[in-house]
């Protein structure tokens, strides 16, 4: 967060020949000298089907609290710095789960398609091979205590951090094989906010609003900011 001023997760034993076949894949063996050498047949590996079509459904985009601080009372007329550290609530992740069918391509391809679908990645950027954090399965969770915030006036404040989490189911169709289905998740916005416990949230907060959730968690259910 930037410095800001704000108001309000039975064994089987093989003969030596059999072991050679398993390990080498193309070994030739004889059985006590009877018959010609047997040739092991290599099993062909099916090539991944590229340039298929993704269909997305059950797309869910929502703000999720990743951290929250205990409420802090500031009495000085000139305000003061918020010193309570945020405690973790949720660690966002980037992942793809393949649920049905043979895995085709990799997680990056799936997430790239999702990013385009929800408008996080421009089609032209996807075509030029640019890298995007939205598709990075090793992307670290944001640091919820990477800055400081100073308030300009007295009050009882709660600081919180959030991300915009994106989750969706997909079906991938390519060639003559059966469709591949799965689920993908990533996140976009890394931000946060401040709630003053004794000030109603305006405009009126609705269910799912992160500021309302933060108020109810730290201000208490009876605080003016906790009422929708």
PDB file of C-alpha atoms in Angstrom, residues 62-188:
ATOM      1  CA  UNK A  62     -15.753 -10.446  -6.462  1.00  0.00           C
ATOM      2  CA  UNK A  63     -13.729  -8.356  -4.009  1.00  0.00           C
ATOM      3  CA  UNK A  64     -12.283 -10.561  -1.259  1.00  0.00           C
ATOM      4  CA  UNK A  65     -10.686  -9.321   1.953  1.00  0.00           C
ATOM      5  CA  UNK A  66      -7.072 -10.484   2.243  1.00  0.00           C
ATOM      6  CA  UNK A  67      -6.288  -8.754   5.525  1.00  0.00           C
ATOM      7  CA  UNK A  68      -7.792  -6.613   8.257  1.00  0.00           C
ATOM      8  CA  UNK A  69      -6.539  -4.644  11.270  1.00  0.00           C
ATOM      9  CA  UNK A  70      -8.056  -4.194  14.699  1.00  0.00           C
ATOM     10  CA  UNK A  71      -9.883  -0.904  15.105  1.00  0.00           C
ATOM     11  CA  UNK A  72      -7.737   1.991  16.261  1.00  0.00           C
ATOM     12  CA  UNK A  73      -8.901   5.147  17.993  1.00  0.00           C
ATOM     13  CA  UNK A  74      -7.169   8.410  17.120  1.00  0.00           C
ATOM     14  CA  UNK A  75      -8.025  11.366  19.359  1.00  0.00           C
ATOM     15  CA  UNK A  76      -5.699  14.097  18.117  1.00  0.00           C
ATOM     16  CA  UNK A  77      -7.400  16.808  16.089  1.00  0.00           C
ATOM     17  CA  UNK A  78      -4.643  16.599  13.523  1.00  0.00           C
ATOM     18  CA  UNK A  79      -5.122  12.852  13.123  1.00  0.00           C
ATOM     19  CA  UNK A  80      -2.327  10.310  13.281  1.00  0.00           C
ATOM     20  CA  UNK A  81      -0.781   7.230  11.741  1.00  0.00           C
ATOM     21  CA  UNK A  82      -2.515   3.860  11.787  1.00  0.00           C
ATOM     22  CA  UNK A  83      -0.144   1.493  13.584  1.00  0.00           C
ATOM     23  CA  UNK A  84      -2.199  -1.708  13.907  1.00  0.00           C
ATOM     24  CA  UNK A  85      -0.857  -4.387  11.557  1.00  0.00           C
ATOM     25  CA  UNK A  86      -3.249  -6.192   9.245  1.00  0.00           C
ATOM     26  CA  UNK A  87      -3.772  -9.872   9.977  1.00  0.00           C
ATOM     27  CA  UNK A  88      -4.193 -12.277   7.041  1.00  0.00           C
ATOM     28  CA  UNK A  89      -7.683 -13.414   6.123  1.00  0.00           C
ATOM     29  CA  UNK A  90      -7.305 -14.945   2.668  1.00  0.00           C
ATOM     30  CA  UNK A  91      -4.300 -15.779   0.458  1.00  0.00           C
ATOM     31  CA  UNK A  92      -5.283 -15.402  -3.196  1.00  0.00           C
ATOM     32  CA  UNK A  93      -3.867 -17.940  -5.645  1.00  0.00           C
ATOM     33  CA  UNK A  94      -3.549 -18.569  -9.352  1.00  0.00           C
ATOM     34  CA  UNK A  95      -4.407 -22.128 -10.377  1.00  0.00           C
ATOM     35  CA  UNK A  96      -6.101 -24.396 -12.916  1.00  0.00           C
ATOM     36  CA  UNK A  97      -7.775 -27.716 -12.115  1.00  0.00           C
ATOM     37  CA  UNK A  98      -8.528 -30.179 -14.927  1.00  0.00           C
ATOM     38  CA  UNK A  99     -11.608 -32.166 -13.963  1.00  0.00           C
ATOM     39  CA  UNK A 100     -12.557 -34.205 -17.041  1.00  0.00           C
ATOM     40  CA  UNK A 101     -10.765 -35.303 -20.193  1.00  0.00           C
ATOM     41  CA  UNK A 102      -7.097 -35.364 -21.091  1.00  0.00           C
ATOM     42  CA  UNK A 103      -5.075 -32.382 -20.043  1.00  0.00           C
ATOM     43  CA  UNK A 104      -4.442 -30.199 -23.078  1.00  0.00           C
ATOM     44  CA  UNK A 105      -1.829 -27.465 -23.131  1.00  0.00           C
ATOM     45  CA  UNK A 106      -0.875 -25.902 -19.803  1.00  0.00           C
ATOM     46  CA  UNK A 107      -2.335 -23.712 -17.101  1.00  0.00           C
ATOM     47  CA  UNK A 108      -0.964 -20.572 -18.713  1.00  0.00           C
ATOM     48  CA  UNK A 109      -3.019 -21.179 -21.885  1.00  0.00           C
ATOM     49  CA  UNK A 110      -6.186 -21.613 -19.825  1.00  0.00           C
ATOM     50  CA  UNK A 111      -5.561 -18.486 -17.745  1.00  0.00           C
ATOM     51  CA  UNK A 112      -4.704 -16.464 -20.824  1.00  0.00           C
ATOM     52  CA  UNK A 113      -8.103 -17.330 -22.290  1.00  0.00           C
ATOM     53  CA  UNK A 114      -9.835 -16.420 -19.012  1.00  0.00           C
ATOM     54  CA  UNK A 115      -7.967 -13.124 -18.826  1.00  0.00           C
ATOM     55  CA  UNK A 116      -9.161 -12.210 -22.298  1.00  0.00           C
ATOM     56  CA  UNK A 117     -12.707 -13.319 -21.459  1.00  0.00           C
ATOM     57  CA  UNK A 118     -13.002 -11.039 -18.418  1.00  0.00           C
ATOM     58  CA  UNK A 119     -11.164  -8.130 -20.039  1.00  0.00           C
ATOM     59  CA  UNK A 120      -8.028  -8.318 -17.902  1.00  0.00           C
ATOM     60  CA  UNK A 121      -5.821  -9.104 -20.937  1.00  0.00           C
ATOM     61  CA  UNK A 122      -6.141  -7.441 -24.318  1.00  0.00           C
ATOM     62  CA  UNK A 123      -6.359  -9.751 -27.338  1.00  0.00           C
ATOM     63  CA  UNK A 124      -3.503  -7.909 -29.028  1.00  0.00           C
ATOM     64  CA  UNK A 125      -1.279  -8.373 -25.962  1.00  0.00           C
ATOM     65  CA  UNK A 126      -2.047 -12.103 -25.857  1.00  0.00           C
ATOM     66  CA  UNK A 127      -1.012 -12.457 -29.496  1.00  0.00           C
ATOM     67  CA  UNK A 128       2.428 -10.889 -29.087  1.00  0.00           C
ATOM     68  CA  UNK A 129       3.575 -13.329 -26.396  1.00  0.00           C
ATOM     69  CA  UNK A 130       3.711 -10.796 -23.569  1.00  0.00           C
ATOM     70  CA  UNK A 131       3.783 -12.153 -20.036  1.00  0.00           C
ATOM     71  CA  UNK A 132       0.934 -11.389 -17.646  1.00  0.00           C
ATOM     72  CA  UNK A 133       0.816 -11.792 -13.882  1.00  0.00           C
ATOM     73  CA  UNK A 134      -2.786 -12.967 -14.256  1.00  0.00           C
ATOM     74  CA  UNK A 135      -1.433 -16.198 -15.850  1.00  0.00           C
ATOM     75  CA  UNK A 136       1.473 -16.705 -13.420  1.00  0.00           C
ATOM     76  CA  UNK A 137       0.734 -19.778 -11.246  1.00  0.00           C
ATOM     77  CA  UNK A 138       3.764 -18.859  -9.085  1.00  0.00           C
ATOM     78  CA  UNK A 139       2.491 -15.372  -8.414  1.00  0.00           C
ATOM     79  CA  UNK A 140       2.968 -14.530  -4.721  1.00  0.00           C
ATOM     80  CA  UNK A 141       0.148 -13.199  -2.596  1.00  0.00           C
ATOM     81  CA  UNK A 142       0.357  -9.421  -2.068  1.00  0.00           C
ATOM     82  CA  UNK A 143       2.061  -8.041   1.024  1.00  0.00           C
ATOM     83  CA  UNK A 144      -0.742  -6.619   3.149  1.00  0.00           C
ATOM     84  CA  UNK A 145       1.634  -4.655   5.395  1.00  0.00           C
ATOM     85  CA  UNK A 146       3.899  -2.971   2.875  1.00  0.00           C
ATOM     86  CA  UNK A 147       3.178   0.649   3.704  1.00  0.00           C
ATOM     87  CA  UNK A 148       1.706   3.122   6.178  1.00  0.00           C
ATOM     88  CA  UNK A 149      -1.437   5.232   6.327  1.00  0.00           C
ATOM     89  CA  UNK A 150      -1.987   8.513   8.112  1.00  0.00           C
ATOM     90  CA  UNK A 151      -5.433   9.851   8.963  1.00  0.00           C
ATOM     91  CA  UNK A 152      -6.152  13.600   8.877  1.00  0.00           C
ATOM     92  CA  UNK A 153      -8.592  13.727  11.768  1.00  0.00           C
ATOM     93  CA  UNK A 154      -9.817  11.945  14.906  1.00  0.00           C
ATOM     94  CA  UNK A 155     -11.954   8.801  14.735  1.00  0.00           C
ATOM     95  CA  UNK A 156     -12.035   5.033  15.202  1.00  0.00           C
ATOM     96  CA  UNK A 157     -10.581   3.466  12.109  1.00  0.00           C
ATOM     97  CA  UNK A 158     -10.263   0.011  10.553  1.00  0.00           C
ATOM     98  CA  UNK A 159      -7.839  -0.630   7.716  1.00  0.00           C
ATOM     99  CA  UNK A 160      -8.308  -3.533   5.294  1.00  0.00           C
ATOM    100  CA  UNK A 161      -6.723  -5.049   2.167  1.00  0.00           C
ATOM    101  CA  UNK A 162      -8.432  -6.827  -0.718  1.00  0.00           C
ATOM    102  CA  UNK A 163      -8.063  -8.390  -4.173  1.00  0.00           C
ATOM    103  CA  UNK A 164     -10.558  -8.858  -6.987  1.00  0.00           C
ATOM    104  CA  UNK A 165     -10.799 -12.658  -7.277  1.00  0.00           C
ATOM    105  CA  UNK A 166     -11.836 -14.256 -10.566  1.00  0.00           C
ATOM    106  CA  UNK A 167     -13.050 -17.878 -10.702  1.00  0.00           C
ATOM    107  CA  UNK A 168     -14.693 -19.675 -13.628  1.00  0.00           C
ATOM    108  CA  UNK A 169     -15.422 -23.106 -15.105  1.00  0.00           C
ATOM    109  CA  UNK A 170     -14.338 -23.910 -18.648  1.00  0.00           C
ATOM    110  CA  UNK A 171     -14.756 -26.425 -21.454  1.00  0.00           C
ATOM    111  CA  UNK A 172     -12.007 -26.810 -24.032  1.00  0.00           C
ATOM    112  CA  UNK A 173     -12.840 -28.386 -27.385  1.00  0.00           C
ATOM    113  CA  UNK A 174     -10.167 -29.273 -29.916  1.00  0.00           C
ATOM    114  CA  UNK A 175     -10.049 -31.709 -32.851  1.00  0.00           C
ATOM    115  CA  UNK A 176     -12.102 -34.891 -32.689  1.00  0.00           C
ATOM    116  CA  UNK A 177     -11.372 -35.748 -29.048  1.00  0.00           C
ATOM    117  CA  UNK A 178     -13.819 -35.267 -26.219  1.00  0.00           C
ATOM    118  CA  UNK A 179     -14.018 -31.914 -24.434  1.00  0.00           C
ATOM    119  CA  UNK A 180     -11.751 -31.072 -21.525  1.00  0.00           C
ATOM    120  CA  UNK A 181     -13.371 -29.403 -18.527  1.00  0.00           C
ATOM    121  CA  UNK A 182     -11.961 -27.712 -15.460  1.00  0.00           C
ATOM    122  CA  UNK A 183     -11.844 -24.633 -13.276  1.00  0.00           C
ATOM    123  CA  UNK A 184      -9.488 -21.662 -13.258  1.00  0.00           C
ATOM    124  CA  UNK A 185      -8.887 -18.954 -10.679  1.00  0.00           C
ATOM    125  CA  UNK A 186      -6.722 -15.828 -10.515  1.00  0.00           C
ATOM    126  CA  UNK A 187      -6.937 -12.281  -9.194  1.00  0.00           C
ATOM    127  CA  UNK A 188      -6.626  -8.774 -10.487  1.00  0.00           C
TER     128      UNK A 188
END
